[in-house]
Amino acid sequence: QVQLVESGGGPVQAGGSLTLSCVPSRYPNSPYCMGWFRQGPGKEREGVASLASTGSTTYADSVKGRFTISKDSAKNTLYLQMTSLKPEDTGMYYCAADWAETCGSNDSRDFEKWGQGTQVTVSS
């Protein structure tokens, strides 16, 4: 059973930074696409960023220029570096993975496996 374990969330003041981490384990082969999603209070889950095994990245317009998705293959860890955080970035952040050879939609329906989430709270 594939597991995705997120960490790195927490409280932060507006303008601050956080880096989230996701470690996938127990998979027979590497995911083709990995992504970060978030769900704010009273909001639907939305795609934040995705990273294909080719290195191609996709970002939601709301985070472009502020968030960076990356992967350290040696550490088998996916990251989401978040800077210039805003109160509207508050939410539960989820790591997701998929093995189909498509990536970039930031659509939750395109991801097979999900982590349990890590909470990010940005105060003004």
XYZ file of C-alpha atoms in Angstrom:
124
model
C 0.000 0.000 0.000
C 1.531 3.285 -1.134
C 1.816 5.877 1.581
C 2.421 9.594 1.290
C 3.503 11.352 4.465
C 3.449 15.150 4.604
C 5.188 17.356 7.142
C 6.282 20.936 7.617
C 2.982 22.694 8.183
C 2.295 25.032 11.070
C 1.381 28.567 12.000
C 3.151 31.452 10.276
C 2.625 35.170 9.970
C 1.701 36.807 6.688
C 4.790 37.424 4.618
C 6.559 34.458 6.136
C 7.753 31.209 4.614
C 7.264 27.489 5.109
C 8.539 24.412 3.330
C 6.357 21.337 3.170
C 7.781 17.863 2.617
C 6.222 14.671 1.296
C 7.816 11.259 1.409
C 6.196 8.518 -0.653
C 6.857 4.989 0.451
C 5.976 1.429 -0.434
C 5.519 1.968 -4.135
C 6.838 -0.493 -6.739
C 7.850 2.257 -9.164
C 8.191 6.019 -8.986
C 5.113 8.144 -9.622
C 5.055 9.988 -12.942
C 3.318 12.976 -11.437
C 3.297 14.392 -7.933
C 1.436 17.396 -6.718
C 0.333 19.558 -3.844
C -3.276 20.450 -3.176
C -4.902 22.517 -0.469
C -8.310 22.927 1.065
C -9.129 26.085 2.948
C -11.964 26.519 5.433
C -15.265 26.227 3.601
C -13.512 25.816 0.250
C -13.108 23.016 -2.229
C -9.799 21.255 -2.631
C -7.666 23.039 -5.217
C -4.481 22.210 -7.032
C -1.456 24.247 -6.000
C 1.425 22.778 -7.978
C 2.454 19.631 -9.794
C 5.755 18.124 -10.885
C 6.204 15.519 -13.583
C 9.096 13.069 -13.656
C 10.286 15.011 -16.732
C 10.792 18.033 -14.502
C 7.863 19.952 -15.919
C 5.986 22.011 -13.326
C 2.546 23.591 -13.164
C 1.340 26.180 -10.670
C -1.986 27.682 -9.769
C -2.129 31.353 -10.709
C -2.627 32.292 -7.061
C 0.788 30.933 -6.067
C 2.942 31.658 -9.114
C 6.098 33.462 -8.122
C 5.632 32.588 -4.453
C 5.611 28.771 -4.295
C 8.126 26.314 -5.729
C 7.616 22.577 -6.117
C 10.697 20.406 -6.277
C 11.958 16.911 -5.618
C 15.142 15.578 -4.097
C 15.492 12.153 -5.675
C 18.358 11.187 -3.397
C 16.157 11.785 -0.375
C 13.024 10.585 -2.162
C 11.243 13.689 -0.962
C 8.861 16.127 -2.628
C 8.927 19.729 -1.409
C 6.723 22.779 -1.605
C 8.586 25.950 -0.733
C 6.125 28.680 0.146
C 7.148 32.312 0.481
C 5.300 35.604 0.918
C 2.481 33.687 2.537
C -0.939 35.281 2.730
C -3.901 34.548 5.031
C -5.729 33.121 2.025
C -3.036 30.432 1.771
C -4.398 28.953 4.992
C -5.602 25.396 4.657
C -4.822 21.715 4.812
C -2.132 20.880 2.302
C -2.099 17.448 0.700
C 0.544 15.603 -1.258
C -0.698 13.464 -4.151
C 0.822 11.031 -6.624
C -0.171 9.340 -9.850
C 1.446 6.902 -12.260
C -0.372 7.743 -15.476
C 1.908 9.503 -17.951
C 0.101 12.789 -17.749
C 0.716 15.706 -15.440
C -0.068 19.352 -15.111
C -3.804 19.488 -14.780
C -3.762 20.180 -11.037
C -7.075 18.319 -11.055
C -7.564 16.142 -7.979
C -9.350 13.525 -10.090
C -6.100 12.828 -11.901
C -4.271 11.695 -8.757
C -4.509 8.192 -7.379
C -2.823 8.349 -3.982
C -3.117 10.976 -1.280
C -1.469 11.817 2.000
C -3.285 12.729 5.195
C -2.414 16.410 4.950
C -0.513 18.995 6.945
C -2.139 22.185 8.231
C -0.835 25.612 7.245
C -2.242 28.606 9.092
C -1.251 32.106 7.998
C -2.170 34.933 10.340
C -2.407 38.572 9.346
